[in-house]
């Protein structure tokens, strides 16, 4: 049985042998893109290569890209711990053609890798194509010899990718693995597709059009972008449908059991998963220069950290625990990502400081929450209470939601936002400012929208090539 480190290596070597340049993962903080919170797909560092703005000395590349999906368009934060296939941090394996090979070669390579190198049984595989993409349908039939009913036509945006409102776009084809009928879920396009039985392992994007304000044109040299979750393919190859049962996570969860002193019972399961998932996200973000703060990227990091820390508290951990897990993670992933090794001290110090700070507030905050549940009518916590937890005790909204989730309760989000707006209005009123009303407004609007100055700061720093 191959471990995740070997599976990554096999992927990169396969594409290297097939003429691809192996490109190291870019930072989780996207360069030259202040609109994007975190790198969330393998193609992100190549955006300008696809549009032609940037030239590279190669036209085929492969990478294992660090990704975080905990905010913005792709937000999998709430899924973590509760589905078997979502992480906040994961590695996306990909191969890319910049105006070089196209659909036929992309499908051939993908099929060879999964059925020959990884030796997956063909009968467990199902693919989807965009409903209008007859070319892809025919190619799957020809190359993979799949029967018609295993090439599912999908009409939704899941099978049509675009970079933005304008720019390159095109149909996608996704490869699903059927983990078997002992697991709930149905094939893509069916009402049960959200289950964990048919798991999407690989997405092939065929960039063949350019969307402009006036319409859609054929790209003269179409491109390929693919993404496969390392943890998902590792699960398949290790005979489980559950990403949290792969070698990497088994060791992280064992470490979490050890430092918290809480056994891996059914009741504790989600917490250990959240802790080990969030540990990875936090450590990698810190290694890429993000530090916890109340704004922008730093705030997302803080939310992830505090959520993990609340779960450690729920497990009954008496001491600070997160920093104690860092060495296990670095042992698992430090060879593939040496930035983790370099940042070891910083990761540990940051986790320790944040956990110490949060612990001071946690108990009081949780008491307030419990007390307000005593005389709660209905299933919704008032927005002002959630805001008070946020404002006074440093509980991000999603942490409160997560705490209530187990009790089948929710938060009045509108009320929370109203309380937040009121506080901002008070801050505005109290701030004498520069005396220039127009520019003060601009400042507050920018802060509301992007939440930071730090945002641009990190990107500019990266653009200078500093680590
Ligand atoms: P899903 O439908 O399962 O949420 P997706 O369609 O959002 O996946 P893509 O954007 O197509 O995913 O990303 C390419 C691949 O990255 C997926 O096929 C999957 O293997 C992997 N992947 C996506 N999101 C996650 C996640 N949150 N955790 C782990 N792997 C992921
Ligand atoms: Mg998704
Ligand atoms: Mg999908
Ligand atoms: Mg997909």
Tab-separated table of C-alpha atoms in Angstrom, residues 47-359:
chain	number	residue	atom	x	y	z
A	47	UNK	CA	-3.375	32.143	-14.480
A	48	UNK	CA	-1.249	34.610	-16.395
A	49	UNK	CA	0.360	31.834	-18.411
A	50	UNK	CA	-3.067	30.666	-19.570
A	51	UNK	CA	-4.090	34.168	-20.593
A	52	UNK	CA	-0.764	34.724	-22.349
A	53	UNK	CA	0.366	37.660	-20.179
A	54	UNK	CA	3.244	35.612	-18.808
A	55	UNK	CA	5.616	33.384	-20.779
A	56	UNK	CA	7.337	30.306	-19.359
A	57	UNK	CA	10.125	28.234	-20.927
A	58	UNK	CA	7.799	25.189	-21.043
A	59	UNK	CA	4.337	24.511	-22.427
A	60	UNK	CA	3.479	21.529	-20.203
A	61	UNK	CA	3.696	21.544	-16.424
A	62	UNK	CA	2.793	19.406	-13.436
A	63	UNK	CA	2.552	20.321	-9.760
A	64	UNK	CA	1.281	19.412	-6.360
A	65	UNK	CA	-0.242	22.680	-5.224
A	66	UNK	CA	-1.068	23.623	-1.639
A	67	UNK	CA	-4.693	24.762	-1.543
A	68	UNK	CA	-6.924	26.292	1.112
A	69	UNK	CA	-10.680	26.474	0.683
A	70	UNK	CA	-11.895	28.304	3.747
A	71	UNK	CA	-13.427	31.516	2.524
A	72	UNK	CA	-14.494	33.183	-0.692
A	73	UNK	CA	-16.081	31.328	-3.584
A	74	UNK	CA	-14.884	27.899	-2.513
A	75	UNK	CA	-15.496	27.508	1.198
A	76	UNK	CA	-15.351	23.982	2.564
A	77	UNK	CA	-14.830	24.993	6.206
A	78	UNK	CA	-18.256	23.825	7.383
A	79	UNK	CA	-17.848	20.461	5.670
A	80	UNK	CA	-14.700	19.573	7.554
A	81	UNK	CA	-15.144	16.851	10.131
A	82	UNK	CA	-18.601	16.072	8.758
A	83	UNK	CA	-17.959	14.801	5.199
A	84	UNK	CA	-15.375	12.153	4.389
A	85	UNK	CA	-13.875	14.080	1.495
A	86	UNK	CA	-13.413	17.753	2.372
A	87	UNK	CA	-10.488	19.545	3.944
A	88	UNK	CA	-9.704	23.201	4.480
A	89	UNK	CA	-6.123	22.514	3.377
A	90	UNK	CA	-5.412	19.916	0.727
A	91	UNK	CA	-2.959	19.194	-2.046
A	92	UNK	CA	-4.117	19.449	-5.621
A	93	UNK	CA	-2.167	17.354	-8.082
A	94	UNK	CA	-2.358	18.725	-11.600
A	95	UNK	CA	-1.093	18.650	-15.133
A	96	UNK	CA	-1.277	21.667	-17.401
A	97	UNK	CA	-0.941	22.334	-21.096
A	98	UNK	CA	-0.437	25.931	-22.123
A	99	UNK	CA	-1.680	25.894	-25.709
A	100	UNK	CA	0.073	22.561	-26.203
A	101	UNK	CA	-1.833	19.235	-26.091
A	102	UNK	CA	-5.603	19.228	-25.728
A	103	UNK	CA	-8.557	16.982	-24.945
A	104	UNK	CA	-7.443	13.713	-26.471
A	105	UNK	CA	-4.004	13.708	-24.867
A	106	UNK	CA	-5.395	14.969	-21.526
A	107	UNK	CA	-7.912	12.129	-21.354
A	108	UNK	CA	-5.327	9.567	-22.476
A	109	UNK	CA	-2.834	10.679	-19.816
A	110	UNK	CA	-5.444	10.738	-17.060
A	111	UNK	CA	-6.788	7.330	-17.974
A	112	UNK	CA	-3.301	5.792	-18.197
A	113	UNK	CA	-2.284	7.187	-14.847
A	114	UNK	CA	-5.301	5.976	-12.925
A	115	UNK	CA	-5.769	2.605	-14.590
A	116	UNK	CA	-2.130	1.643	-15.181
A	117	UNK	CA	0.146	3.468	-12.682
A	118	UNK	CA	-2.429	3.551	-9.897
A	119	UNK	CA	-4.108	0.384	-11.229
A	120	UNK	CA	-7.681	1.357	-10.334
A	121	UNK	CA	-10.283	-1.103	-11.592
A	122	UNK	CA	-12.066	0.335	-14.606
A	123	UNK	CA	-15.498	-0.853	-13.505
A	124	UNK	CA	-15.360	1.414	-10.439
A	125	UNK	CA	-14.903	4.536	-12.545
A	126	UNK	CA	-17.584	6.860	-13.882
A	127	UNK	CA	-16.964	10.112	-15.726
A	128	UNK	CA	-19.003	13.207	-16.434
A	129	UNK	CA	-18.850	15.524	-19.436
A	130	UNK	CA	-20.512	18.872	-20.114
A	131	UNK	CA	-23.803	18.082	-21.857
A	132	UNK	CA	-22.795	19.827	-25.094
A	133	UNK	CA	-19.310	18.340	-25.224
A	134	UNK	CA	-19.801	15.499	-27.722
A	135	UNK	CA	-16.092	15.481	-28.440
A	136	UNK	CA	-15.239	14.553	-24.825
A	137	UNK	CA	-18.011	11.946	-24.781
A	138	UNK	CA	-16.609	10.273	-27.917
A	139	UNK	CA	-13.033	10.437	-26.617
A	140	UNK	CA	-13.922	8.750	-23.315
A	141	UNK	CA	-15.628	5.992	-25.261
A	142	UNK	CA	-12.684	5.553	-27.588
A	143	UNK	CA	-9.816	5.898	-25.087
A	144	UNK	CA	-11.295	4.317	-21.968
A	145	UNK	CA	-13.832	2.053	-23.616
A	146	UNK	CA	-16.427	3.155	-21.063
A	147	UNK	CA	-20.044	2.229	-21.772
A	148	UNK	CA	-22.451	5.108	-22.533
A	149	UNK	CA	-24.123	4.940	-19.119
A	150	UNK	CA	-20.788	5.589	-17.394
A	151	UNK	CA	-20.218	8.806	-19.329
A	152	UNK	CA	-22.776	11.095	-17.763
A	153	UNK	CA	-23.761	14.347	-19.438
A	154	UNK	CA	-24.150	17.203	-16.961
A	155	UNK	CA	-25.652	20.563	-17.830
A	156	UNK	CA	-24.722	22.525	-14.702
A	157	UNK	CA	-21.826	24.862	-13.885
A	158	UNK	CA	-20.079	21.901	-12.185
A	159	UNK	CA	-19.033	20.905	-15.683
A	160	UNK	CA	-18.290	24.295	-17.123
A	161	UNK	CA	-15.308	26.213	-15.803
A	162	UNK	CA	-14.521	29.888	-16.193
A	163	UNK	CA	-11.773	32.058	-14.803
A	164	UNK	CA	-14.073	35.005	-14.229
A	165	UNK	CA	-16.790	36.972	-16.018
A	166	UNK	CA	-14.413	37.253	-18.949
A	167	UNK	CA	-11.314	35.297	-19.950
A	168	UNK	CA	-10.605	31.646	-20.740
A	169	UNK	CA	-13.348	29.099	-20.052
A	170	UNK	CA	-14.543	25.725	-21.206
A	171	UNK	CA	-16.203	22.418	-20.403
A	172	UNK	CA	-14.890	20.024	-17.739
A	173	UNK	CA	-14.907	16.321	-17.352
A	174	UNK	CA	-14.805	14.818	-13.868
A	175	UNK	CA	-13.701	11.349	-12.870
A	176	UNK	CA	-15.581	9.653	-10.022
A	177	UNK	CA	-14.702	6.558	-8.042
A	178	UNK	CA	-17.489	4.313	-6.783
A	179	UNK	CA	-16.623	3.284	-3.239
A	180	UNK	CA	-19.419	0.706	-3.166
A	181	UNK	CA	-23.034	0.340	-2.153
A	182	UNK	CA	-22.276	-0.006	1.554
A	183	UNK	CA	-21.818	3.791	1.517
A	184	UNK	CA	-24.652	6.226	1.050
A	185	UNK	CA	-24.612	8.272	-2.160
A	186	UNK	CA	-25.432	8.174	-5.839
A	187	UNK	CA	-23.743	8.816	-9.182
A	188	UNK	CA	-23.128	12.376	-10.384
A	189	UNK	CA	-26.278	14.105	-11.542
A	190	UNK	CA	-28.477	11.945	-9.283
A	191	UNK	CA	-30.287	13.355	-6.249
A	192	UNK	CA	-27.941	11.426	-3.911
A	193	UNK	CA	-24.714	12.666	-5.431
A	194	UNK	CA	-23.734	14.590	-2.294
A	195	UNK	CA	-23.112	11.339	-0.438
A	196	UNK	CA	-19.680	9.809	-0.102
A	197	UNK	CA	-20.230	6.767	-2.308
A	198	UNK	CA	-19.308	8.283	-5.681
A	199	UNK	CA	-16.402	10.570	-4.954
A	200	UNK	CA	-15.042	13.026	-7.462
A	201	UNK	CA	-11.322	12.392	-7.668
A	202	UNK	CA	-10.162	14.328	-10.703
A	203	UNK	CA	-11.394	17.289	-12.675
A	204	UNK	CA	-10.149	17.882	-16.232
A	205	UNK	CA	-10.798	21.375	-17.587
A	206	UNK	CA	-10.732	21.932	-21.321
A	207	UNK	CA	-10.072	25.650	-21.811
A	208	UNK	CA	-11.266	26.119	-25.341
A	209	UNK	CA	-13.123	29.432	-25.351
A	210	UNK	CA	-12.468	33.004	-24.483
A	211	UNK	CA	-15.397	34.858	-22.974
A	212	UNK	CA	-15.460	38.568	-23.836
A	213	UNK	CA	-18.036	41.214	-23.026
A	214	UNK	CA	-19.546	40.692	-26.462
A	215	UNK	CA	-19.562	36.905	-26.657
A	216	UNK	CA	-17.654	33.653	-26.628
A	217	UNK	CA	-14.898	32.895	-29.161
A	218	UNK	CA	-12.820	29.801	-29.811
A	219	UNK	CA	-9.300	30.085	-28.402
A	220	UNK	CA	-6.768	29.605	-31.179
A	221	UNK	CA	-4.637	27.406	-28.920
A	222	UNK	CA	-6.769	25.717	-26.296
A	223	UNK	CA	-5.266	24.678	-22.961
A	224	UNK	CA	-5.628	22.014	-20.285
A	225	UNK	CA	-5.929	22.426	-16.514
A	226	UNK	CA	-6.552	19.443	-14.269
A	227	UNK	CA	-6.863	18.946	-10.525
A	228	UNK	CA	-6.928	15.807	-8.424
A	229	UNK	CA	-7.095	15.860	-4.631
A	230	UNK	CA	-4.119	13.923	-3.275
A	231	UNK	CA	-6.029	12.917	-0.145
A	232	UNK	CA	-8.944	11.566	-2.210
A	233	UNK	CA	-6.820	9.447	-4.530
A	234	UNK	CA	-4.820	8.268	-1.504
A	235	UNK	CA	-8.065	7.161	0.142
A	236	UNK	CA	-9.007	5.172	-2.946
A	237	UNK	CA	-5.571	3.566	-3.171
A	238	UNK	CA	-5.551	2.765	0.525
A	239	UNK	CA	-8.924	1.029	0.286
A	240	UNK	CA	-11.077	3.534	2.154
A	241	UNK	CA	-13.707	6.056	1.143
A	242	UNK	CA	-12.647	8.308	3.944
A	243	UNK	CA	-9.874	10.891	3.492
A	244	UNK	CA	-9.350	10.933	7.251
A	245	UNK	CA	-8.324	7.287	7.212
A	246	UNK	CA	-5.308	7.758	4.943
A	247	UNK	CA	-1.818	7.333	6.398
A	248	UNK	CA	-1.132	11.050	6.903
A	249	UNK	CA	-4.356	11.633	8.798
A	250	UNK	CA	-4.097	8.448	10.821
A	251	UNK	CA	-0.829	9.690	12.250
A	252	UNK	CA	-2.146	13.203	12.860
A	253	UNK	CA	-5.259	11.872	14.546
A	254	UNK	CA	-3.155	9.518	16.698
A	255	UNK	CA	-1.111	12.543	17.780
A	256	UNK	CA	-4.298	14.463	18.530
A	257	UNK	CA	-5.529	11.549	20.657
A	258	UNK	CA	-2.248	11.571	22.523
A	259	UNK	CA	-1.996	15.285	23.265
A	260	UNK	CA	-5.661	15.737	24.177
A	261	UNK	CA	-5.882	12.485	26.121
A	262	UNK	CA	-9.276	11.810	24.500
A	263	UNK	CA	-9.847	8.429	22.854
A	264	UNK	CA	-11.109	8.237	19.297
A	265	UNK	CA	-14.708	7.390	20.164
A	266	UNK	CA	-17.655	8.036	17.858
A	267	UNK	CA	-18.439	11.088	19.913
A	268	UNK	CA	-14.916	12.490	19.631
A	269	UNK	CA	-14.386	11.630	15.995
A	270	UNK	CA	-15.366	14.902	14.371
A	271	UNK	CA	-13.251	16.875	16.857
A	272	UNK	CA	-10.085	14.895	16.133
A	273	UNK	CA	-10.724	15.357	12.435
A	274	UNK	CA	-11.260	19.075	12.768
A	275	UNK	CA	-8.086	19.396	14.837
A	276	UNK	CA	-5.905	17.476	12.401
A	277	UNK	CA	-7.353	19.199	9.349
A	278	UNK	CA	-7.072	22.672	10.841
A	279	UNK	CA	-3.563	21.973	12.096
A	280	UNK	CA	-2.472	21.494	8.502
A	281	UNK	CA	-4.238	24.621	7.251
A	282	UNK	CA	-2.866	26.783	10.070
A	283	UNK	CA	0.693	25.487	9.863
A	284	UNK	CA	0.923	25.895	6.105
A	285	UNK	CA	-0.606	29.370	6.232
A	286	UNK	CA	1.822	30.464	8.945
A	287	UNK	CA	4.723	29.024	6.936
A	288	UNK	CA	3.565	31.141	3.993
A	289	UNK	CA	3.674	34.311	6.049
A	290	UNK	CA	0.100	34.739	7.283
A	291	UNK	CA	-0.292	35.614	10.947
A	292	UNK	CA	-3.477	35.689	12.986
A	293	UNK	CA	-5.171	39.081	13.049
A	294	UNK	CA	-8.597	40.643	12.951
A	295	UNK	CA	-8.565	41.359	9.263
A	296	UNK	CA	-8.415	39.709	5.890
A	297	UNK	CA	-6.348	36.570	5.527
A	298	UNK	CA	-5.121	36.784	9.090
A	299	UNK	CA	-8.707	36.678	10.308
A	300	UNK	CA	-9.488	33.557	8.331
A	301	UNK	CA	-6.412	31.950	9.866
A	302	UNK	CA	-7.562	33.001	13.324
A	303	UNK	CA	-11.010	31.519	12.720
A	304	UNK	CA	-9.513	28.205	11.674
A	305	UNK	CA	-7.154	28.169	14.662
A	306	UNK	CA	-9.826	29.023	17.199
A	307	UNK	CA	-12.173	26.441	15.830
A	308	UNK	CA	-9.541	23.724	16.265
A	309	UNK	CA	-8.786	25.040	19.745
A	310	UNK	CA	-12.420	24.880	20.764
A	311	UNK	CA	-12.542	21.277	19.650
A	312	UNK	CA	-9.446	20.516	21.739
A	313	UNK	CA	-11.234	22.109	24.684
A	314	UNK	CA	-14.336	20.014	23.990
A	315	UNK	CA	-12.170	16.922	24.114
A	316	UNK	CA	-11.189	17.956	27.610
A	317	UNK	CA	-7.599	18.984	26.837
A	318	UNK	CA	-6.226	20.781	29.867
A	319	UNK	CA	-3.057	22.240	28.364
A	320	UNK	CA	-2.229	24.007	25.161
A	321	UNK	CA	-2.177	21.297	22.518
A	322	UNK	CA	-1.985	22.609	18.986
A	323	UNK	CA	1.701	23.476	19.025
A	324	UNK	CA	2.516	19.992	20.278
A	325	UNK	CA	1.104	18.546	17.068
A	326	UNK	CA	3.364	20.529	14.764
A	327	UNK	CA	6.308	18.080	14.904
A	328	UNK	CA	4.079	15.188	13.736
A	329	UNK	CA	2.863	17.242	10.803
A	330	UNK	CA	6.365	18.334	9.908
A	331	UNK	CA	7.502	14.718	10.104
A	332	UNK	CA	4.763	13.734	7.673
A	333	UNK	CA	4.989	16.570	5.188
A	334	UNK	CA	8.242	18.413	5.793
A	335	UNK	CA	10.172	16.575	3.132
A	336	UNK	CA	7.716	17.500	0.388
A	337	UNK	CA	7.273	21.029	1.771
A	338	UNK	CA	10.563	22.217	3.318
A	339	UNK	CA	8.986	25.574	4.162
A	340	UNK	CA	7.310	23.745	7.064
A	341	UNK	CA	10.687	22.720	8.444
A	342	UNK	CA	12.046	26.244	8.066
A	343	UNK	CA	9.024	27.734	9.812
A	344	UNK	CA	8.830	25.168	12.635
A	345	UNK	CA	9.590	27.635	15.420
A	346	UNK	CA	7.277	30.272	14.041
A	347	UNK	CA	4.447	27.757	13.638
A	348	UNK	CA	4.850	26.499	17.190
A	349	UNK	CA	5.145	29.950	18.737
A	350	UNK	CA	2.161	31.290	16.823
A	351	UNK	CA	-0.044	28.337	17.736
A	352	UNK	CA	1.008	28.538	21.354
A	353	UNK	CA	0.399	32.255	21.714
A	354	UNK	CA	-2.968	32.137	19.990
A	355	UNK	CA	-4.157	29.162	22.015
A	356	UNK	CA	-3.065	30.751	25.287
A	357	UNK	CA	-4.887	33.935	24.389
A	358	UNK	CA	-8.012	32.189	23.264
A	359	UNK	CA	-8.119	29.868	26.271
